mmCIF file of C-alpha atoms in Angstrom:
data_model
loop_
_atom_site.group_PDB
_atom_site.id
_atom_site.type_symbol
_atom_site.label_atom_id
_atom_site.label_comp_id
_atom_site.label_asym_id
_atom_site.label_seq_id
_atom_site.Cartn_x
_atom_site.Cartn_y
_atom_site.Cartn_z
ATOM 1 C CA MET A 306 17.435 -0.030 10.688
ATOM 2 C CA VAL A 307 15.292 -1.233 7.779
ATOM 3 C CA VAL A 308 11.563 -0.608 8.086
ATOM 4 C CA GLY A 309 9.161 -2.991 6.340
ATOM 5 C CA ILE A 310 5.942 -1.384 5.120
ATOM 6 C CA ALA A 311 3.062 -3.426 3.681
ATOM 7 C CA ILE A 312 0.700 -1.577 1.366
ATOM 8 C CA HIS A 313 -2.565 -3.456 1.161
ATOM 9 C CA SER A 314 -6.311 -3.121 0.786
ATOM 10 C CA TYR A 315 -9.467 -5.085 1.240
ATOM 11 C CA ARG A 316 -10.446 -4.820 -2.416
ATOM 12 C CA GLY A 317 -8.488 -4.647 -5.645
ATOM 13 C CA GLY A 318 -8.337 -1.456 -7.705
ATOM 14 C CA THR A 319 -7.617 0.847 -4.796
ATOM 15 C CA GLY A 320 -4.333 2.068 -6.314
ATOM 16 C CA LYS A 321 -1.873 0.037 -4.244
ATOM 17 C CA SER A 322 0.741 -0.380 -6.978
ATOM 18 C CA THR A 323 0.461 3.221 -8.193
ATOM 19 C CA THR A 324 0.820 4.483 -4.628
ATOM 20 C CA THR A 325 3.701 2.097 -3.877
ATOM 21 C CA ALA A 326 5.688 3.239 -6.933
ATOM 22 C CA ASN A 327 5.038 6.950 -6.412
ATOM 23 C CA LEU A 328 5.598 6.829 -2.659
ATOM 24 C CA ALA A 329 8.871 4.951 -3.075
ATOM 25 C CA VAL A 330 10.124 7.526 -5.583
ATOM 26 C CA MET A 331 9.076 10.386 -3.296
ATOM 27 C CA LEU A 332 10.969 8.803 -0.392
ATOM 28 C CA ALA A 333 13.999 8.490 -2.680
ATOM 29 C CA LEU A 334 13.689 12.168 -3.574
ATOM 30 C CA TYR A 335 14.115 12.804 0.150
ATOM 31 C CA GLY A 336 17.430 10.951 -0.123
ATOM 32 C CA LYS A 337 16.144 7.599 1.165
ATOM 33 C CA LYS A 338 17.113 4.191 -0.158
ATOM 34 C CA VAL A 339 13.950 2.260 -0.906
ATOM 35 C CA SER A 340 13.279 -1.258 -2.090
ATOM 36 C CA THR A 341 9.879 -2.107 -3.557
ATOM 37 C CA ILE A 342 8.734 -5.712 -3.710
ATOM 38 C CA ASP A 343 5.838 -6.863 -5.868
ATOM 39 C CA LEU A 344 3.913 -9.296 -3.697
ATOM 40 C CA ASP A 345 0.731 -9.081 -5.717
ATOM 41 C CA LEU A 346 1.811 -12.477 -6.933
ATOM 42 C CA THR A 347 -1.388 -13.438 -8.736
ATOM 43 C CA SER A 348 -1.472 -10.217 -10.756
ATOM 44 C CA PRO A 349 1.901 -8.465 -10.564
ATOM 45 C CA GLY A 350 1.854 -4.969 -12.031
ATOM 46 C CA LEU A 351 4.491 -2.828 -10.340
ATOM 47 C CA HIS A 352 6.966 -3.558 -13.155
ATOM 48 C CA VAL A 353 4.565 -1.906 -15.645
ATOM 49 C CA ILE A 354 4.620 1.363 -13.689
ATOM 50 C CA TYR A 355 8.403 1.200 -13.426
ATOM 51 C CA GLN A 356 8.570 0.296 -17.135
ATOM 52 C CA VAL A 357 10.577 -2.828 -16.475
ATOM 53 C CA SER A 358 9.941 -5.447 -19.150
ATOM 54 C CA GLN A 359 9.675 -9.117 -18.252
ATOM 55 C CA THR A 360 12.790 -9.708 -20.385
ATOM 56 C CA MET A 361 14.719 -7.326 -18.098
ATOM 57 C CA MET A 362 13.642 -9.571 -15.237
ATOM 58 C CA LYS A 363 15.785 -12.587 -16.089
ATOM 59 C CA THR A 364 15.182 -13.942 -12.618
ATOM 60 C CA THR A 365 12.313 -13.001 -10.350
ATOM 61 C CA LEU A 366 11.195 -12.968 -6.755
ATOM 62 C CA ASN A 367 9.768 -16.444 -7.348
ATOM 63 C CA ASP A 368 13.291 -17.742 -8.108
ATOM 64 C CA TYR A 369 14.587 -16.172 -4.897
ATOM 65 C CA ILE A 370 11.729 -17.640 -2.827
ATOM 66 C CA PHE A 371 12.430 -21.139 -4.152
ATOM 67 C CA GLY A 372 16.207 -20.798 -3.687
ATOM 68 C CA ARG A 373 16.977 -20.781 -7.431
ATOM 69 C CA ALA A 374 18.514 -17.290 -7.455
ATOM 70 C CA ALA A 375 20.368 -14.980 -5.126
ATOM 71 C CA LEU A 376 18.914 -11.662 -4.010
ATOM 72 C CA GLU A 377 21.581 -9.835 -6.027
ATOM 73 C CA ASP A 378 20.389 -11.610 -9.187
ATOM 74 C CA ILE A 379 16.800 -10.425 -8.880
ATOM 75 C CA VAL A 380 17.215 -6.883 -7.594
ATOM 76 C CA ILE A 381 16.952 -4.208 -10.302
ATOM 77 C CA ASP A 382 18.428 -0.810 -9.488
ATOM 78 C CA LEU A 383 16.071 1.711 -11.098
ATOM 79 C CA THR A 384 17.779 4.844 -9.804
ATOM 80 C CA ASN A 385 19.426 5.817 -13.099
ATOM 81 C CA GLN A 386 16.577 4.620 -15.308
ATOM 82 C CA LEU A 387 14.187 6.858 -13.362
ATOM 83 C CA GLY A 388 16.692 9.717 -13.430
ATOM 84 C CA LEU A 389 16.633 10.242 -9.672
ATOM 85 C CA PRO A 390 19.007 12.985 -8.521
ATOM 86 C CA ARG A 391 19.272 11.488 -5.037
ATOM 87 C CA GLY A 392 18.193 8.432 -3.061
ATOM 88 C CA LYS A 393 17.959 4.922 -4.453
ATOM 89 C CA ILE A 394 15.144 2.783 -5.821
ATOM 90 C CA TYR A 395 15.445 -0.984 -6.025
ATOM 91 C CA PHE A 396 12.808 -3.269 -7.480
ATOM 92 C CA LEU A 397 12.101 -6.952 -6.915
ATOM 93 C CA GLY A 398 9.583 -8.165 -9.464
ATOM 94 C CA ALA A 399 7.351 -11.212 -9.456
ATOM 95 C CA SER A 400 7.005 -13.666 -12.303
ATOM 96 C CA MET A 401 3.988 -13.438 -14.610
ATOM 97 C CA LYS A 402 4.333 -17.061 -15.715
ATOM 98 C CA PRO A 403 1.146 -18.962 -14.783
ATOM 99 C CA GLU A 404 3.071 -22.028 -13.596
ATOM 100 C CA GLU A 405 5.222 -19.890 -11.282
ATOM 101 C CA ILE A 406 2.159 -18.120 -9.871
ATOM 102 C CA ALA A 407 0.405 -21.462 -9.334
ATOM 103 C CA LYS A 408 3.451 -22.962 -7.590
ATOM 104 C CA LEU A 409 3.723 -20.030 -5.209
ATOM 105 C CA LEU A 410 0.007 -19.998 -4.462
ATOM 106 C CA LYS A 411 0.102 -23.717 -3.760
ATOM 107 C CA GLU A 412 3.103 -23.603 -1.462
ATOM 108 C CA GLY A 413 2.463 -20.154 0.037
ATOM 109 C CA TYR A 414 5.144 -17.885 1.389
ATOM 110 C CA SER A 415 6.430 -17.729 4.889
ATOM 111 C CA GLU A 416 6.974 -15.207 7.617
ATOM 112 C CA GLN A 417 10.641 -16.217 7.424
ATOM 113 C CA PHE A 418 10.703 -14.934 3.830
ATOM 114 C CA PHE A 419 9.553 -11.423 4.838
ATOM 115 C CA LYS A 420 12.029 -11.183 7.682
ATOM 116 C CA GLU A 421 14.860 -12.603 5.575
ATOM 117 C CA VAL A 422 14.300 -10.509 2.439
ATOM 118 C CA THR A 423 14.008 -7.334 4.526
ATOM 119 C CA LYS A 424 17.201 -8.181 6.421
ATOM 120 C CA GLN A 425 19.131 -9.183 3.300
ATOM 121 C CA VAL A 426 18.087 -6.117 1.267
ATOM 122 C CA GLY A 427 19.194 -4.031 4.251
ATOM 123 C CA GLU A 428 22.580 -5.777 4.386
ATOM 124 C CA ALA A 429 23.258 -5.823 0.652
ATOM 125 C CA TYR A 430 21.923 -2.407 -0.365
ATOM 126 C CA GLY A 431 21.672 -0.446 2.880
ATOM 127 C CA VAL A 432 18.026 0.437 2.294
ATOM 128 C CA ASP A 433 15.951 2.482 4.731
ATOM 129 C CA TYR A 434 12.557 1.138 3.663
ATOM 130 C CA VAL A 435 11.253 -2.060 2.108
ATOM 131 C CA ILE A 436 7.774 -1.549 0.675
ATOM 132 C CA PHE A 437 5.672 -4.648 -0.044
ATOM 133 C CA ASP A 438 2.928 -4.175 -2.626
ATOM 134 C CA THR A 439 0.583 -6.935 -1.461
ATOM 135 C CA HIS A 440 -2.308 -8.883 -2.901
ATOM 136 C CA PRO A 441 -5.697 -7.498 -1.769
ATOM 137 C CA GLY A 442 -8.094 -9.216 0.592
ATOM 138 C CA LEU A 443 -8.347 -10.835 3.968
ATOM 139 C CA ASN A 444 -6.536 -14.076 3.276
ATOM 140 C CA GLU A 445 -3.817 -15.918 5.164
ATOM 141 C CA ASP A 446 -0.921 -15.077 2.834
ATOM 142 C CA THR A 447 -1.765 -11.383 2.650
ATOM 143 C CA LEU A 448 -2.175 -11.191 6.419
ATOM 144 C CA LEU A 449 1.170 -12.935 6.790
ATOM 145 C CA ALA A 450 2.748 -10.195 4.641
ATOM 146 C CA VAL A 451 1.020 -7.471 6.628
ATOM 147 C CA LEU A 452 1.793 -8.938 10.031
ATOM 148 C CA SER A 453 5.408 -9.685 9.151
ATOM 149 C CA SER A 454 6.003 -6.050 8.190
ATOM 150 C CA ASP A 455 6.667 -3.356 10.759
ATOM 151 C CA VAL A 456 3.817 -1.157 9.590
ATOM 152 C CA SER A 457 0.747 -1.597 7.437
ATOM 153 C CA ILE A 458 -0.777 1.067 5.219
ATOM 154 C CA MET A 459 -4.308 0.292 4.061
ATOM 155 C CA MET A 460 -5.551 1.891 0.879
ATOM 156 C CA MET A 461 -9.273 2.606 0.846
ATOM 157 C CA ARG A 462 -11.714 4.043 -1.649
ATOM 158 C CA MET A 463 -14.764 5.860 -0.390
ATOM 159 C CA ASP A 464 -17.399 3.362 -1.484
ATOM 160 C CA LYS A 465 -19.565 1.377 0.894
ATOM 161 C CA GLN A 466 -18.145 -2.035 -0.005
ATOM 162 C CA ASP A 467 -14.585 -0.882 0.543
ATOM 163 C CA ILE A 468 -15.398 1.019 3.744
ATOM 164 C CA THR A 469 -17.147 -2.064 5.169
ATOM 165 C CA GLY A 470 -14.295 -4.398 4.167
ATOM 166 C CA THR A 471 -11.633 -2.056 5.547
ATOM 167 C CA PHE A 472 -13.607 -1.772 8.787
ATOM 168 C CA VAL A 473 -13.576 -5.572 9.150
ATOM 169 C CA THR A 474 -9.849 -5.736 8.206
ATOM 170 C CA ALA A 475 -9.081 -3.090 10.832
ATOM 171 C CA GLN A 476 -10.892 -5.197 13.448
ATOM 172 C CA VAL A 477 -8.782 -8.236 12.529
ATOM 173 C CA LEU A 478 -5.505 -6.247 12.576
ATOM 174 C CA ARG A 479 -6.408 -4.854 15.994
ATOM 175 C CA LYS A 480 -6.343 -8.412 17.358
ATOM 176 C CA PHE A 481 -2.644 -8.531 16.401
ATOM 177 C CA ASP A 482 -1.835 -5.042 17.743
ATOM 178 C CA LYS A 483 -0.526 -4.108 14.305
ATOM 179 C CA THR A 484 0.575 -0.515 13.718
ATOM 180 C CA SER A 485 -1.648 0.527 10.847
ATOM 181 C CA TYR A 486 -2.458 3.640 8.901
ATOM 182 C CA VAL A 487 -5.006 4.416 6.221
ATOM 183 C CA VAL A 488 -4.648 6.355 2.980
ATOM 184 C CA LEU A 489 -7.903 7.320 1.277
ATOM 185 C CA ASN A 490 -7.467 7.127 -2.459
ATOM 186 C CA MET A 491 -9.524 8.234 -5.470
ATOM 187 C CA VAL A 492 -11.720 10.293 -3.157
ATOM 188 C CA PRO A 493 -14.463 12.244 -4.983
ATOM 189 C CA PRO A 494 -13.075 15.817 -5.173
ATOM 190 C CA ASN A 495 -15.998 17.423 -3.313
ATOM 191 C CA MET A 496 -15.564 14.903 -0.473
ATOM 192 C CA ALA A 497 -11.793 15.407 -0.340
ATOM 193 C CA LYS A 498 -12.417 19.082 0.441
ATOM 194 C CA ALA A 499 -14.168 18.220 3.710
ATOM 195 C CA VAL A 500 -11.682 18.809 6.513
ATOM 196 C CA GLU A 501 -13.674 16.475 8.792
ATOM 197 C CA LEU A 502 -13.143 13.497 6.453
ATOM 198 C CA ARG A 503 -9.896 12.345 8.080
ATOM 199 C CA THR A 504 -11.314 12.565 11.587
ATOM 200 C CA GLU A 505 -14.526 10.778 10.668
ATOM 201 C CA VAL A 506 -12.746 7.888 8.911
ATOM 202 C CA SER A 507 -10.151 7.595 11.701
ATOM 203 C CA LYS A 508 -12.988 7.494 14.240
ATOM 204 C CA LEU A 509 -14.849 4.799 12.297
ATOM 205 C CA LEU A 510 -11.840 2.528 11.699
ATOM 206 C CA GLY A 511 -9.887 3.319 14.855
ATOM 207 C CA ILE A 512 -6.824 3.878 12.629
ATOM 208 C CA PRO A 513 -5.152 7.209 11.761
ATOM 209 C CA VAL A 514 -5.687 8.518 8.237
ATOM 210 C CA ILE A 515 -2.348 9.789 6.916
ATOM 211 C CA GLY A 516 -3.424 10.837 3.436
ATOM 212 C CA VAL A 517 -6.479 11.887 1.464
ATOM 213 C CA ILE A 518 -5.838 11.642 -2.264
ATOM 214 C CA PRO A 519 -8.624 12.935 -4.526
ATOM 215 C CA PHE A 520 -9.552 11.231 -7.779
ATOM 216 C CA TYR A 521 -7.553 12.726 -10.657
ATOM 217 C CA PRO A 522 -8.477 11.623 -14.199
ATOM 218 C CA GLU A 523 -4.880 12.436 -15.199
ATOM 219 C CA ILE A 524 -3.698 9.399 -13.206
ATOM 220 C CA LEU A 525 -5.968 7.160 -15.301
ATOM 221 C CA GLN A 526 -4.919 8.897 -18.512
ATOM 222 C CA HIS A 527 -1.305 8.302 -17.533
ATOM 223 C CA ARG A 528 -2.190 4.582 -17.772
ATOM 224 C CA SER A 529 0.661 3.413 -15.562
ATOM 225 C CA LYS A 530 3.195 4.658 -18.125
ATOM 226 C CA GLY A 531 5.993 5.515 -15.757
ATOM 227 C CA VAL A 532 5.989 7.070 -12.322
ATOM 228 C CA PHE A 533 3.445 9.888 -12.350
ATOM 229 C CA ILE A 534 5.122 12.202 -9.832
ATOM 230 C CA LEU A 535 8.336 12.297 -11.881
ATOM 231 C CA ARG A 536 6.475 13.439 -14.975
ATOM 232 C CA HIS A 537 4.180 15.814 -13.095
ATOM 233 C CA PRO A 538 6.160 17.194 -10.157
ATOM 234 C CA ARG A 539 3.784 20.130 -9.645
ATOM 235 C CA HIS A 540 0.538 18.188 -9.926
ATOM 236 C CA PRO A 541 -1.621 18.179 -6.736
ATOM 237 C CA TYR A 542 -1.349 14.352 -6.682
ATOM 238 C CA THR A 543 2.413 14.750 -6.176
ATOM 239 C CA LEU A 544 1.791 17.002 -3.176
ATOM 240 C CA HIS A 545 -0.500 14.402 -1.599
ATOM 241 C CA ILE A 546 2.149 11.697 -2.070
ATOM 242 C CA LYS A 547 4.691 14.098 -0.554
ATOM 243 C CA GLU A 548 2.493 14.448 2.532
ATOM 244 C CA VAL A 549 2.364 10.661 3.031
ATOM 245 C CA ALA A 550 6.138 10.369 2.465
ATOM 246 C CA GLU A 551 6.803 13.101 5.028
ATOM 247 C CA PHE A 552 4.594 11.318 7.535
ATOM 248 C CA ILE A 553 6.597 8.107 7.015
ATOM 249 C CA ILE A 554 9.947 9.866 7.341
ATOM 250 C CA ASN A 555 8.886 11.726 10.494
ATOM 251 C CA ASN A 556 6.964 8.944 12.232
ATOM 252 C CA ILE A 557 8.034 5.538 10.977
ATOM 253 C CA GLY A 558 11.498 4.152 11.454
ATOM 254 C CA MET B 756 27.316 -3.331 -1.875
ATOM 255 C CA SER B 757 28.879 -6.435 -0.376
ATOM 256 C CA SER B 758 30.279 -9.053 -2.771
ATOM 257 C CA GLN B 759 28.711 -11.908 -0.839
ATOM 258 C CA LYS B 760 25.499 -13.138 -2.431
ATOM 259 C CA HIS B 761 22.387 -13.596 -0.357
ATOM 260 C CA TYR B 762 20.144 -16.623 -0.773
ATOM 261 C CA PHE B 763 16.852 -17.411 0.848
ATOM 262 C CA ILE B 764 16.902 -20.790 2.511
ATOM 263 C CA ARG B 765 13.579 -22.112 3.680
ATOM 264 C CA SER B 766 13.863 -23.657 7.089
ATOM 265 C CA PRO B 767 11.098 -25.067 9.223
ATOM 266 C CA SER B 768 10.466 -22.408 11.823
ATOM 267 C CA ASN B 769 8.162 -22.863 14.758
ATOM 268 C CA ARG B 770 7.473 -19.169 14.984
ATOM 269 C CA GLU B 771 6.335 -19.066 11.371
ATOM 270 C CA HIS B 772 3.945 -21.917 11.873
ATOM 271 C CA GLU B 773 2.743 -20.228 15.016
ATOM 272 C CA LEU B 774 1.933 -17.000 13.163
ATOM 273 C CA ARG B 775 0.193 -18.773 10.292
ATOM 274 C CA LYS B 776 -1.753 -20.841 12.799
ATOM 275 C CA LYS B 777 -2.656 -17.726 14.768
ATOM 276 C CA ILE B 778 -3.845 -15.964 11.596
ATOM 277 C CA SER B 779 -5.939 -18.959 10.625
ATOM 278 C CA GLU B 780 -7.432 -19.258 14.105
ATOM 279 C CA THR B 781 -8.126 -15.536 14.283
ATOM 280 C CA LEU B 782 -9.868 -15.517 10.912
ATOM 281 C CA LEU B 783 -11.972 -18.510 11.895
ATOM 282 C CA SER B 784 -12.840 -17.239 15.338
ATOM 283 C CA THR B 785 -13.412 -13.562 14.584
ATOM 284 C CA GLN B 786 -17.081 -13.019 15.204
ATOM 285 C CA ILE B 787 -18.150 -10.111 13.066
ATOM 286 C CA ASN B 788 -21.613 -8.848 13.812
ATOM 287 C CA ILE B 789 -22.388 -7.778 10.260
ATOM 288 C CA ASP B 790 -25.568 -5.934 11.326
ATOM 289 C CA GLU B 791 -23.511 -3.849 13.728
ATOM 290 C CA VAL B 792 -20.831 -3.228 11.057
ATOM 291 C CA GLU B 793 -23.467 -2.114 8.564
ATOM 292 C CA ARG B 794 -25.137 0.087 11.168
ATOM 293 C CA ARG B 795 -21.838 1.845 11.908
ATOM 294 C CA VAL B 796 -20.910 2.228 8.230
ATOM 295 C CA SER B 797 -24.385 3.576 7.387
ATOM 296 C CA SER B 798 -24.188 6.024 10.269
ATOM 297 C CA PHE B 799 -20.754 7.124 8.988
ATOM 298 C CA GLU B 800 -22.162 7.604 5.486
ATOM 299 C CA ARG B 801 -25.060 9.703 6.818
ATOM 300 C CA ARG B 802 -22.598 11.902 8.723
ATOM 301 C CA LEU B 803 -20.526 12.250 5.537
ATOM 302 C CA GLU B 804 -23.640 13.248 3.572
ATOM 303 C CA GLU B 805 -24.394 15.943 6.159
ATOM 304 C CA ILE B 806 -20.842 17.275 5.878
ATOM 305 C CA LEU B 807 -21.051 17.309 2.068
ATOM 306 C CA SER B 808 -24.425 19.100 2.111
ATOM 307 C CA ARG B 809 -22.972 21.703 4.456
ATOM 308 C CA LEU B 810 -19.985 22.131 2.119
ATOM 309 C CA ASP B 811 -22.291 22.521 -0.895
ATOM 310 C CA GLU B 812 -24.328 25.091 0.991
ATOM 311 C CA LEU B 813 -21.180 27.012 1.957
ATOM 312 C CA GLU B 814 -19.884 26.953 -1.621
ATOM 313 C CA HIS B 815 -23.251 28.157 -2.876
ATOM 314 C CA ARG B 816 -23.236 31.051 -0.400
ATOM 315 C CA LEU B 817 -19.645 31.907 -1.271
ATOM 316 C CA LYS B 818 -20.526 32.001 -4.968
ATOM 317 C CA LYS B 819 -23.462 34.327 -4.278
ATOM 318 C CA LEU B 820 -21.240 36.567 -2.189
ATOM 319 C CA GLU B 821 -18.683 36.733 -5.011
ATOM 320 C CA GLU B 822 -21.428 37.648 -7.472
ATOM 321 C CA LEU B 823 -22.613 40.402 -5.150
ATOM 322 C CA LEU B 824 -19.084 41.754 -4.793
ATOM 323 C CA GLU B 825 -18.670 41.853 -8.550
#
């Protein structure tokens, strides 16, 4: 069975794309077949982390959505490029062309799309997980992506604006009985040391916290040049991603 | 991998419209008491500050203990 996971956040800049790419690779290192879909359609960026140039993306997710291309024409198998010894990573990238972005924003995407792409990727590539890297915010299209997935993972930074927005988002998701989890990202290192942090945030939001990732300047210095955990397998960041991946493997799907 | 290609065909689906409609209605009808939200978030932040102060204090004591042991 394919499990659809939506990674989203109330605000931008919470590390959704970085987490999506690293988490997907970690799941692959556990032998899983993972497909990552860039749904941050107004500002796609997952391809930068995967080092996929726009020229490599002859056709994009936008072409698939509008029936101009088949799934097999837009899926890029990154397994060899990333040098993965096991598992599989597939990538479906969005177009960066302004006219394509405008067209999609105008027409919106449908729940049918999420169900269909998840089903088809499962059929064609036998994937275990489909991870949607969504656009931030509490808008209709993003909520459609979140609610059409099996599970939602909210990324949150520990600043008041983000905490307040995530609190409100959690209240909305509760109305739909959505299975949700929270990953705290870029947490100030002294705060990340507090063992009570998870419990306190879970209590506030009413959603389990499945990861606490401290702020590491090395991630910024890496500047999205490739998948961090592959270049730094012993870095503490990698261990935090491993924890989230293990939670997914053991509890989701 | 199967040789058959997979296309996405948009079809008018009642369920889809229902979900979009439900999302729209929920967003419009959700009554958020922002004062209450801010009160809860502020209370959470105060609790976090207390925890951090306690951690600082513990680290300070640990450092002193290490100095004494040296």
